[in-house]
Each structure stands twice: as structure tokens, then as C-alpha cells.
Coordinates of C-alpha atoms in Angstrom, one line a residue:
Chain S
X1 CA 0.4 -0.1 -0.2
X2 CA 2.2 2.6 1.1
X3 CA 4.2 1.5 -2.8
X4 CA 1.1 2.2 -4.6
X5 CA 0.5 5.2 -2.8
X6 CA 4.1 6.6 -2.6
X7 CA 3.9 6.7 -6.5
X8 CA 0.9 8.5 -7.1
X9 CA 2.4 11.3 -4.7
X10 CA 5.8 11.5 -7.3
X11 CA 4.0 11.2 -10.3
X12 CA 1.4 14.3 -8.4
X13 CA 4.6 16.3 -7.7
X14 CA 5.2 15.4 -11.2
X15 CA 2.1 17.0 -12.5
X16 CA 3.1 20.5 -9.6
X17 CA 5.7 21.1 -9.9
X18 CA 7.0 19.6 -13.5
X19 CA 6.9 22.9 -15.3
X20 CA 8.0 26.4 -13.3
X21 CA 4.0 28.0 -14.5
X22 CA 2.5 25.5 -12.1
X23 CA 4.9 26.0 -9.6
X24 CA 4.3 29.2 -10.1
X25 CA 0.7 29.2 -9.9
X26 CA 1.2 27.0 -6.3
X27 CA 3.0 30.2 -4.0
X28 CA 1.9 32.4 -6.1
X29 CA -1.5 33.1 -4.8
X30 CA -1.3 33.4 -1.6
X31 CA 1.0 36.9 -2.2
X32 CA -2.1 38.2 -4.4
X33 CA -4.0 37.5 -1.8
X34 CA -2.5 39.0 0.9
X35 CA -1.2 42.1 -1.1
X36 CA -4.5 42.7 -3.2
X37 CA -6.8 42.2 0.2
X38 CA -4.4 44.2 2.2
X39 CA -4.3 47.7 -0.1
X40 CA -8.0 47.7 -0.8
X41 CA -8.5 47.1 2.8
X42 CA -6.7 50.5 3.5
X43 CA -8.6 52.4 0.3
X44 CA -11.5 51.2 1.5
X45 CA -11.2 52.5 5.7
X46 CA -9.8 55.8 4.4
X47 CA -12.8 56.7 1.6
X48 CA -15.9 56.5 2.9
X49 CA -18.3 58.3 0.3
X50 CA -17.2 60.0 -3.6
X51 CA -19.9 62.7 -4.4
X52 CA -23.3 60.7 -5.5
X53 CA -21.1 57.7 -6.2
X54 CA -20.8 55.4 -3.0
X55 CA -17.4 53.5 -2.2
X56 CA -19.2 50.5 -3.6
X57 CA -20.6 51.8 -7.1
X58 CA -16.5 52.3 -7.8
X59 CA -16.1 48.7 -7.0
X60 CA -18.8 47.4 -9.1
X61 CA -17.9 49.2 -12.2
X62 CA -13.7 47.8 -11.2
X63 CA -14.9 44.8 -11.2
X64 CA -17.0 44.7 -14.2
X65 CA -14.4 46.7 -16.4
X66 CA -11.2 44.2 -14.5
X67 CA -14.6 41.2 -16.0
X68 CA -14.4 42.6 -19.7
X69 CA -10.6 41.9 -19.3
X70 CA -10.5 38.5 -17.7
X71 CA -13.4 37.7 -20.7
X72 CA -11.5 38.7 -23.4
X73 CA -8.4 37.3 -22.7
X74 CA -10.4 34.1 -22.0
X75 CA -12.1 34.0 -24.8
X76 CA -9.5 35.0 -27.2
X77 CA -7.1 31.5 -25.1
X78 CA -10.0 30.0 -24.6
X79 CA -11.1 29.4 -28.2
X80 CA -7.1 29.2 -29.8
X81 CA -7.4 25.8 -26.9
X82 CA -10.0 24.5 -27.9
X83 CA -8.1 23.9 -31.5
X84 CA -5.2 22.4 -29.6
X85 CA -7.6 20.2 -27.8
X86 CA -9.4 19.2 -30.4
X87 CA -6.6 17.8 -32.2
X88 CA -7.8 19.9 -34.7
X89 CA -5.0 21.7 -35.6
X90 CA -3.5 21.0 -39.2
X91 CA -6.8 19.7 -40.0
X92 CA -6.5 24.1 -39.7
X93 CA -3.2 25.1 -41.2
X94 CA -3.8 23.0 -44.3
X95 CA -6.6 25.3 -45.6
X96 CA -6.4 28.3 -47.1
X97 CA -6.6 30.2 -44.0
X98 CA -3.8 33.2 -43.4
X99 CA -2.3 33.5 -40.1
X100 CA -3.6 37.1 -39.3
X101 CA -7.6 35.5 -40.0
X102 CA -7.1 33.0 -37.6
X103 CA -6.0 36.4 -35.4
X104 CA -8.8 38.7 -36.3
X105 CA -11.5 35.7 -35.7
X106 CA -10.1 34.8 -32.3
X107 CA -10.7 38.7 -31.5
X108 CA -14.5 38.8 -32.8
X109 CA -15.2 36.2 -30.6
X110 CA -13.1 38.1 -27.9
X111 CA -15.4 40.5 -27.8
X112 CA -18.8 38.4 -28.6
X113 CA -18.1 35.6 -25.5
X114 CA -17.0 39.1 -23.8
X115 CA -20.5 41.3 -24.9
X116 CA -22.7 38.0 -24.4
X117 CA -20.9 37.2 -20.6
X118 CA -21.3 40.8 -19.3
X119 CA -24.5 41.7 -20.2
X120 CA -26.4 39.5 -17.3
X121 CA -23.9 40.3 -14.9
X122 CA -24.5 44.4 -15.8
X123 CA -28.0 43.2 -15.3
X124 CA -28.3 42.3 -12.0
X125 CA -25.9 44.8 -10.2
X126 CA -28.5 47.7 -12.2
X127 CA -31.5 45.7 -10.9
X128 CA -29.9 44.5 -7.1
X129 CA -27.7 47.2 -6.0
X130 CA -28.9 50.3 -8.2
X131 CA -25.6 49.8 -9.9
X132 CA -25.6 53.1 -12.7
X133 CA -22.7 51.8 -14.8
X134 CA -24.2 53.6 -18.0
X135 CA -23.3 57.1 -16.3
X136 CA -19.2 56.4 -17.1
X137 CA -21.2 57.3 -20.1
X138 CA -19.1 57.2 -24.0
X139 CA -15.6 57.3 -21.0
X140 CA -17.1 53.5 -20.9
X141 CA -17.0 52.3 -24.6
X142 CA -12.9 53.7 -24.8
X143 CA -12.5 52.3 -21.2
X144 CA -14.5 49.1 -22.3
X145 CA -12.8 48.7 -25.4
X146 CA -9.3 49.7 -24.4
X147 CA -9.4 46.7 -21.2
X148 CA -11.0 44.2 -24.5
X149 CA -7.5 44.6 -25.6
X150 CA -5.7 44.5 -22.6
X151 CA -7.5 40.9 -22.5
X152 CA -6.7 40.5 -25.6
X153 CA -2.9 40.5 -25.6
X154 CA -2.7 38.7 -23.1
X155 CA -4.6 36.3 -24.3
X156 CA -1.8 36.3 -27.4
X157 CA 0.8 35.5 -25.3
X158 CA -0.5 33.2 -23.6
X159 CA -1.8 31.0 -26.7
X160 CA 1.9 31.4 -28.4
X161 CA 4.0 30.7 -25.2
X162 CA 1.1 27.3 -25.3
X163 CA 1.3 26.5 -28.4
X164 CA 5.3 27.0 -28.7
X165 CA 5.9 25.4 -24.9
X166 CA 2.9 23.3 -25.2
X167 CA 0.4 22.5 -22.2
X168 CA 1.8 23.2 -19.3
X169 CA 1.4 26.8 -20.2
X170 CA -2.2 26.7 -20.2
X171 CA -2.1 27.6 -16.7
X172 CA -1.3 30.3 -17.3
X173 CA -4.4 31.7 -18.8
X174 CA -6.1 31.5 -15.8
X175 CA -3.2 32.8 -13.8
X176 CA -1.9 35.6 -15.3
X177 CA -4.3 38.2 -15.5
X178 CA -4.0 38.0 -11.2
X179 CA -0.5 37.8 -11.8
X180 CA -1.1 41.5 -12.7
X181 CA -3.9 42.7 -10.8
X182 CA -2.7 43.6 -7.4
X183 CA -0.2 46.2 -9.9
X184 CA -3.7 47.1 -11.6
X185 CA -4.8 49.0 -9.5
X186 CA -8.1 48.3 -10.5
X187 CA -9.9 48.8 -6.6
X188 CA -7.8 50.7 -5.6
X189 CA -6.0 54.6 -6.1
X190 CA -2.4 54.4 -7.2
X191 CA -0.9 56.0 -4.7
X192 CA -1.7 53.1 -2.7
X193 CA 1.2 51.6 -3.5
X194 CA 4.3 51.4 -2.1
X195 CA 6.5 54.8 -4.2
X196 CA 9.0 52.9 -5.9
X197 CA 6.4 50.2 -7.1
X198 CA 4.1 53.4 -8.9
X199 CA 7.0 54.2 -11.3
X200 CA 7.4 50.5 -12.2
X201 CA 3.6 49.5 -12.7
X202 CA 3.0 52.9 -15.2
X203 CA 3.6 50.6 -18.1
X204 CA 0.5 48.7 -17.2
X205 CA -2.2 50.3 -19.4
X206 CA -4.3 49.0 -17.1
X207 CA -3.2 51.3 -14.1
X208 CA -4.1 54.0 -16.0
X209 CA -8.1 52.6 -16.8
X210 CA -8.6 52.6 -13.7
X211 CA -7.5 55.5 -12.8
X212 CA -9.1 57.5 -15.3
X213 CA -12.4 55.0 -14.0
X214 CA -12.0 57.0 -10.2
X215 CA -11.5 60.1 -12.1
X216 CA -14.6 59.9 -14.9
X217 CA -16.6 58.1 -11.7
X218 CA -15.7 61.8 -8.3
X219 CA -14.7 63.7 -11.0
X220 CA -16.8 63.1 -14.3
X221 CA -14.1 64.0 -16.3
X222 CA -11.1 62.4 -18.4
X223 CA -7.5 63.2 -17.7
X224 CA -6.3 63.8 -21.3
X225 CA -2.9 63.3 -21.1
X226 CA -3.6 59.3 -19.4
X227 CA -6.0 58.9 -22.9
X228 CA -3.6 59.4 -24.8
X229 CA -1.1 57.4 -22.8
X230 CA -3.5 54.1 -22.0
X231 CA -4.1 53.8 -26.1
X232 CA -0.2 54.4 -26.8
X233 CA 0.3 51.7 -24.7
X234 CA -2.7 49.3 -25.8
X235 CA -1.5 49.8 -29.8
X236 CA 2.6 48.8 -28.5
X237 CA 0.8 45.7 -26.2
X238 CA -1.0 44.7 -29.2
X239 CA 0.9 44.8 -31.4
X240 CA 4.3 43.1 -29.8
X241 CA 1.2 40.2 -29.2
X242 CA 0.0 39.9 -31.7
X243 CA 3.5 40.2 -33.5
X244 CA 5.0 37.4 -30.6
X245 CA 1.5 35.0 -31.7
X246 CA 2.5 34.9 -35.1
X247 CA 6.3 34.2 -34.9
X248 CA 5.5 31.5 -32.9
X249 CA 3.2 30.1 -35.4
X250 CA 6.3 30.4 -37.8
X251 CA 8.2 28.6 -34.8
X252 CA 5.5 25.9 -34.5
X253 CA 6.1 25.3 -38.2
X254 CA 9.9 24.7 -37.6
X255 CA 10.0 22.3 -35.0
X256 CA 6.9 20.6 -36.5
X257 CA 5.0 21.1 -33.4
X258 CA 1.8 22.0 -35.1
X259 CA 1.6 17.9 -36.6
X260 CA 1.8 17.3 -32.5
X261 CA -0.4 19.4 -30.5
X262 CA -3.3 17.6 -28.7
X263 CA -4.5 16.7 -25.3
Chain K
X1 CA 6.4 20.3 -64.1
X2 CA 3.6 20.5 -66.5
X3 CA 2.4 16.3 -65.7
X4 CA 4.4 16.8 -62.0
X5 CA 2.2 16.6 -59.2
X6 CA 4.6 17.0 -56.7
X7 CA 8.5 17.5 -56.8
X8 CA 10.7 18.2 -54.2
X9 CA 14.3 19.4 -54.4
X10 CA 16.9 18.0 -52.1
X11 CA 14.8 18.5 -48.8
X12 CA 16.1 18.0 -45.4
X13 CA 14.7 18.3 -42.0
X14 CA 16.7 17.9 -38.3
X15 CA 15.0 19.2 -35.4
X16 CA 18.2 20.0 -32.7
X17 CA 20.7 18.2 -34.9
X18 CA 18.8 15.5 -35.2
X19 CA 18.1 14.3 -38.9
X20 CA 14.6 12.9 -40.3
X21 CA 14.6 14.1 -43.5
X22 CA 18.2 13.9 -45.6
X23 CA 18.1 14.8 -49.3
X24 CA 14.9 13.5 -50.5
X25 CA 13.8 14.5 -53.5
X26 CA 11.6 13.3 -55.6
X27 CA 9.3 14.2 -58.4
X28 CA 5.9 11.9 -58.9
X29 CA 3.5 12.6 -61.8
X30 CA 0.2 14.0 -61.9
X31 CA -3.1 11.3 -61.6
X32 CA -2.2 8.8 -59.6
X33 CA -1.7 6.8 -56.7
X34 CA 1.4 6.4 -55.0
X35 CA 2.8 5.5 -51.2
X36 CA 5.2 5.9 -48.9
X37 CA 6.7 3.1 -47.4
X38 CA 8.9 2.8 -44.2
X39 CA 9.7 1.9 -40.4
X40 CA 8.2 3.7 -37.6
X41 CA 11.2 7.6 -38.1
X42 CA 11.4 6.7 -40.8
X43 CA 9.9 10.1 -41.9
X44 CA 7.2 9.8 -44.0
X45 CA 4.7 12.1 -42.1
X46 CA 7.4 14.4 -41.9
X47 CA 7.2 14.2 -45.7
X48 CA 3.8 14.6 -45.7
X49 CA 3.9 17.5 -43.1
X50 CA 5.9 19.6 -45.3
X51 CA 4.1 19.0 -48.2
X52 CA 1.2 20.5 -46.8
X53 CA 2.7 23.4 -46.2
X54 CA 2.6 22.0 -41.5
X55 CA 6.3 22.0 -40.9
X56 CA 8.7 24.1 -42.6
X57 CA 11.5 21.9 -43.8
X58 CA 15.4 22.6 -43.4
X59 CA 16.8 22.9 -46.5
X60 CA 15.3 22.2 -49.7
X61 CA 12.4 23.1 -51.9
X62 CA 8.9 22.1 -52.6
X63 CA 7.2 22.8 -55.8
X64 CA 3.5 21.3 -56.8
X65 CA 2.2 21.2 -59.6
X66 CA 5.1 23.4 -60.8
X67 CA 4.4 26.5 -58.4
X68 CA 6.6 26.6 -55.3
X69 CA 5.2 26.0 -51.8
X70 CA 7.4 28.8 -50.0
X71 CA 5.8 31.2 -52.9
X72 CA 2.4 30.1 -53.6
X73 CA 0.9 28.1 -50.0
X74 CA -2.6 29.6 -50.3
X75 CA -2.4 29.4 -54.0
X76 CA -1.8 25.1 -53.5
X77 CA -3.4 25.0 -50.4
X78 CA -6.9 24.9 -52.1
X79 CA -6.0 21.9 -54.4
X80 CA -4.7 20.1 -51.1
X81 CA -6.7 17.9 -49.1
X82 CA -5.7 16.0 -46.0
X83 CA -6.9 12.8 -43.8
X84 CA -5.2 10.9 -41.3
X85 CA -6.3 9.2 -37.4
X86 CA -3.8 10.8 -35.7
X87 CA -5.8 14.6 -36.4
X88 CA -9.3 14.9 -35.1
X89 CA -12.0 17.4 -36.0
X90 CA -13.6 20.1 -33.6
X91 CA -15.2 17.3 -30.8
X92 CA -17.2 19.8 -29.7
X93 CA -19.6 20.5 -32.8
X94 CA -22.1 18.2 -34.9
X95 CA -20.2 16.6 -37.9
X96 CA -22.3 19.0 -39.5
X97 CA -20.9 21.3 -38.2
X98 CA -17.5 20.6 -39.1
X99 CA -17.9 19.6 -42.5
X100 CA -19.4 23.2 -42.9
X101 CA -16.9 24.8 -41.0
X102 CA -14.2 22.8 -43.3
X103 CA -16.2 23.9 -46.7
X104 CA -16.4 27.5 -45.7
X105 CA -13.0 27.3 -45.2
X106 CA -12.3 25.6 -48.7
X107 CA -14.2 28.3 -49.9
X108 CA -16.5 25.5 -51.4
X109 CA -19.6 26.3 -53.9
X110 CA -23.1 24.9 -52.7
X111 CA -21.5 23.1 -50.3
X112 CA -25.1 21.6 -48.7
X113 CA -25.3 19.7 -51.6
X114 CA -22.4 18.6 -51.9
X115 CA -21.8 18.0 -48.0
X116 CA -25.3 15.8 -48.1
X117 CA -24.0 14.1 -51.1
X118 CA -19.8 13.0 -50.2
X119 CA -22.1 12.2 -46.4
X120 CA -24.3 9.9 -49.1
X121 CA -21.2 8.2 -50.8
X122 CA -19.7 7.8 -47.0
X123 CA -22.1 6.4 -45.5
X124 CA -22.1 9.0 -43.2
X125 CA -25.3 10.9 -43.4
X126 CA -27.1 9.4 -40.8
X127 CA -24.0 10.4 -38.4
X128 CA -24.4 14.4 -39.3
X129 CA -27.0 15.1 -36.1
X130 CA -23.9 14.0 -34.2
X131 CA -20.5 15.3 -32.1
X132 CA -18.0 14.9 -34.1
X133 CA -16.8 13.7 -30.2
X134 CA -19.5 10.8 -29.5
X135 CA -18.0 8.9 -33.3
X136 CA -16.4 5.8 -33.1
X137 CA -12.8 5.8 -35.1
X138 CA -14.1 4.1 -38.0
X139 CA -16.5 6.7 -38.2
X140 CA -14.6 9.4 -38.1
X141 CA -12.2 8.1 -40.5
X142 CA -15.1 8.6 -42.8
X143 CA -15.5 12.2 -41.2
X144 CA -12.5 13.4 -42.3
X145 CA -12.1 11.6 -45.5
X146 CA -15.8 13.5 -46.4
X147 CA -13.4 16.7 -44.7
X148 CA -11.1 16.2 -47.4
X149 CA -12.9 15.7 -50.5
X150 CA -14.9 18.7 -49.8
X151 CA -12.7 20.7 -52.6
X152 CA -12.3 17.7 -54.9
X153 CA -8.3 17.4 -53.4
X154 CA -5.8 17.9 -56.8
X155 CA -3.4 16.0 -54.4
X156 CA -4.7 14.0 -51.1
X157 CA -2.8 13.3 -48.4
X158 CA -3.4 10.1 -46.9
X159 CA -1.9 9.5 -43.7
X160 CA -2.2 5.6 -42.8
X161 CA -5.7 5.8 -44.2
X162 CA -7.3 2.6 -42.9
X163 CA -5.0 2.9 -39.1
X164 CA -7.0 0.5 -36.7
X165 CA -10.0 0.3 -38.6
X166 CA -11.8 -3.8 -39.0
X167 CA -11.9 -5.4 -42.3
X168 CA -15.2 -4.7 -43.5
X169 CA -14.8 -0.6 -43.2
X170 CA -10.9 -0.8 -44.3
X171 CA -11.9 -2.5 -47.2
X172 CA -15.3 0.6 -48.4
X173 CA -12.2 2.7 -47.3
X174 CA -9.6 2.0 -50.3
X175 CA -12.4 1.2 -53.0
X176 CA -14.0 4.5 -51.9
X177 CA -10.1 5.9 -52.7
X178 CA -10.0 4.0 -55.8
X179 CA -13.1 5.0 -57.1
X180 CA -12.1 9.3 -56.0
X181 CA -9.1 9.0 -58.3
X182 CA -10.6 7.2 -61.5
X183 CA -13.2 9.6 -61.3
X184 CA -11.0 12.7 -60.7
X185 CA -8.1 11.8 -62.1
X186 CA -6.6 13.2 -58.8
X187 CA -3.0 13.0 -57.3
X188 CA -3.2 10.2 -53.7
X189 CA -0.4 10.0 -52.1
X190 CA -0.9 7.1 -49.2
X191 CA 2.2 6.4 -46.3
X192 CA 0.8 3.8 -44.3
X193 CA 2.7 0.2 -42.3
X194 CA -0.2 -2.0 -44.0
X195 CA 1.4 -3.7 -47.0
X196 CA -1.3 -5.5 -48.4
X197 CA -2.6 -2.0 -48.7
X198 CA 0.0 -0.7 -50.4
X199 CA 0.3 -3.4 -53.1
X200 CA -4.1 -3.5 -54.2
X201 CA -3.2 1.0 -54.3
X202 CA 0.2 1.8 -55.2
X203 CA 2.0 1.4 -59.0
X204 CA 4.8 3.5 -57.4
X205 CA 6.5 3.4 -54.4
X206 CA 9.3 5.9 -52.2
X207 CA 10.9 3.9 -50.4
X208 CA 12.3 5.9 -46.8
X209 CA 14.6 4.5 -44.8
X210 CA 16.2 6.5 -41.3
X211 CA 14.6 9.5 -44.2
X212 CA 16.8 9.1 -47.1
X213 CA 15.0 7.6 -49.4
X214 CA 16.0 4.1 -50.5
X215 CA 14.0 3.5 -53.2
X216 CA 11.9 5.4 -55.5
X217 CA 9.6 3.5 -59.2
X218 CA 7.0 1.1 -59.9
X219 CA 6.2 -1.4 -57.5
X220 CA 6.5 -3.8 -59.5
X221 CA 9.8 -3.5 -60.0
X222 CA 10.8 -3.1 -56.2
X223 CA 9.5 -6.4 -55.8
X224 CA 11.4 -8.3 -59.5
X225 CA 11.6 -12.1 -57.4
X226 CA 9.3 -12.3 -55.0
X227 CA 5.7 -12.3 -54.9
X228 CA 4.8 -10.1 -52.3
X229 CA 6.0 -6.0 -50.9
X230 CA 5.7 -8.1 -47.5
X231 CA 8.2 -11.2 -48.6
X232 CA 10.6 -7.8 -50.6
X233 CA 10.9 -6.5 -47.4
X234 CA 11.4 -9.6 -45.0
X235 CA 14.4 -10.5 -46.9
X236 CA 15.3 -7.2 -47.5
X237 CA 15.4 -6.5 -43.8

């Protein structure tokens, strides 16, 4: 019996610690939780009310907008993973479809899945908590599109890594967004973070997006400088991530990986 | 090159210094069924994958119907299709949805009637409504073949088309392929471990051994003094 249990333990050890992404997901989560709830509690305790917008409204806006990013990324990666899991990649890549057409297809299905997925959440938030997301007006459209673009950028990086390095990187599809969560200032302002981290995290478009969301919610205006920063960072990230994904398809062709993917 | 379907010049593939295919040059005519034979790891599937652009050669050049695969890839891919028991279709979609998906990718005109006709011929009409993932391996093979014929390929690549099938289904698939080739005058390249199958279907053979081309030519010339391919391989092993 001991031998059999030992054999199982060895097998599960190999699965759990056999790849860097899986190892990362084991020790990263407790740290993320502590950082996230620590900063969030600080912000919550020191801010009770912002004019007509309660803290609750700001949090609900952040929850829904964060989900735009998460759903956007997941919609893209899961659609691509379906091809891997079905062992369908060779069939797909021998059709006259171009790599860029696959990119466009993934982006569109992600957009559709995100809109469908979030509609009930917005409705329930409105019905049960008298929460009016649409009061963000035109800014909502701007924030939505920029967050989903961040999701696509992350999605292309993850899809490229899985195509190149295999299924061990699938874990990242679920984890990567939450790795950047504490540093994205989703539920608390940038000023809540230690100064040294504040300078570093400004390379994340999410920081400027959620800072802008709070600015609109509290003061009703949008800093034009932030708007330009968001657009610039997103253009750079989406361009580089698509380039990375296309490069990984090329590498997969060189290494014969398109033929050997599957569950 | 007018009557050449596939031409490879010095085709080689290596992964991290491990040679899979070495300096393979061959020229196959149009209109016929050609067999690629070799032991496991001989490079058969790698050669097929390179002909479809799935694997980029380390060295060498591929021409399909006179056009360079590197320079005219998408134009050539419209003329090609492929079937393998090791490559599946999306499991969560029904057979019909899968076939419609691929018909659209190949820009097939009147694809619904084309699917219905092929399904009837391949005896899979009653499977159209089922999820692909729920089919048996024999049923999947027939559905995969249906997918492979959707665009009336001028060049059809079949990787072990009857692997793990029962005798009756194998015979049916073989007959169907032979009939398709005669009617469409297309070029079919088959890799198989089944020597009887290769003998029945192909009159031209390519032999690979450890990535090297060891024979290309007529089946009759190869087995000259032997009664069958099996006897030839047993004597030359």
C-alpha cells in the first residue's frame, strides 16, 4: 500500500512541480491575496464616500470592467485552446486560411463572448444594487475597448506560449491576469502602492484605465494625458503580442509542433 | 513540370541536429496513387507535413503542380487536402457543423449539397447530427475522409487512412479512394504500414529508411524476384 501511495505522490509531484508555470501558480496565489486585500482594505477604510458615487459603485464598476479584461483574454485563449485540445490544428493550418485571419477570428469571438458574458452581470448590478454603469457614458465605451484590448494582448502571449512550449503553460491562461491584478490598481488608487512600485506599474495600461475610471466616477472628467497614455500603451502591447503570436506559429512550423499538439 | 504533381529538391529536416529527413528529391506525376513506405521514424509523416506546409524544411524546395510552396502557399493549399487518424476535428461540434466549417474555409460552392452528396457516398448521412467527439474511430475516419474531399482536392494526402479500422471498413475506404481517384484523376499520396493495402492501391512507391530515400519507382520493379511487398521486406530487412 505504501508503495502505491508513494507512486501516486511522485506522479502528482511531477505534475504539480514539473513546470515553471504550475510551480508559480502554487506559491503566487497566497502572495497575491495578501497584497490585493491589504491595499484594498487600506483604501476602503480611508474613503467612505465620493459625492454621488459611493465606494460600492466604484467597486462594482471596477469589478465589471476588470471582468471585461478577464473575459476578453479568456475568450481568446479558450477559443484557440479548443483547436489544440481537439487535435485540429493540422486540419486548420492546411486550409488556405492565413495566420492573420486566425488572429482576426479570435479577436471577434472574444468580443462577442465578452459582451454576452457581461450583459447579465450589468443587468443584475443595476437591478439589485441600483448601480448605473452607463452613467460613465462615452467613457465606458473607451474603457471597455481598451480593457478588452489588454485582454487580447495577454491572450495572444499565452496562446503563443502554449503553442510553443506545450500544455504546461495553459495554467497561465487562468493565472496571468491575476498576477497583474494587485499592480493594476483596479480596486484602489495608484497612490495606495509603495512609491517604488508606483513608478514601475505605470507601464501597465490597466493602471491608467482604472485611475481614469475613478476620475470619471468621482469628478466626472477624464485626464487627456491619461487617455493618450492608454491608447499609446495599448497600441504597443497589442502590436507586440500579435507579432509574438505570429512568430510562435512560424516557430511551431519550424519545430513541427503543429502536428503534435493535443490533449 | 506540366505533368508533375509533387517535386521535391534536396528536402531535409532536422530538429536540434537530429536528422529526420535527408536530401529527399523526388518527382511524382499527376493522376495516380503513390505510396510512401518506411518503418516507424522513417520520416513518412514529416514528408507529408512538409508537402502541406505544416512543417518548414530545414533545406530544400517543394513544388506542387509546378509552383513553389514557399512562394504560392495559399494558392496551393486550395488544391490540397489531408486525412489522418491522428488528426481530429473539433469534438464539441456536430459532424455537419464541422463539415460546414471546413467547406467555408475552402470556399466550396453550394457546400450544403456537396456535404449531403459526400455524406451519402461515404455512408455517414445518419451521423451528421451527432457530435464528432461521440463517434467511433471507424466513423471518425469516414467523416475525416469526407472533410478531405470537400474541396475536390487535386492532391490528396492520406496518412495511414485505414489504421485501426476493421476489415470491412478498411475495404470500403480503400474502394472509395480508388473510385475517387479514377473519377477525378487526382494525385493521391498514401503512407501506410499495411503492405497489402499499399500493394492493392499503389503502382508507384517511395521507400524511406531513417530519413533517406532508398527507392522510388514502380512496385513491380521493386519486388521483381519476390511474390509480394511483405516477402520483399522480410528478405531485405
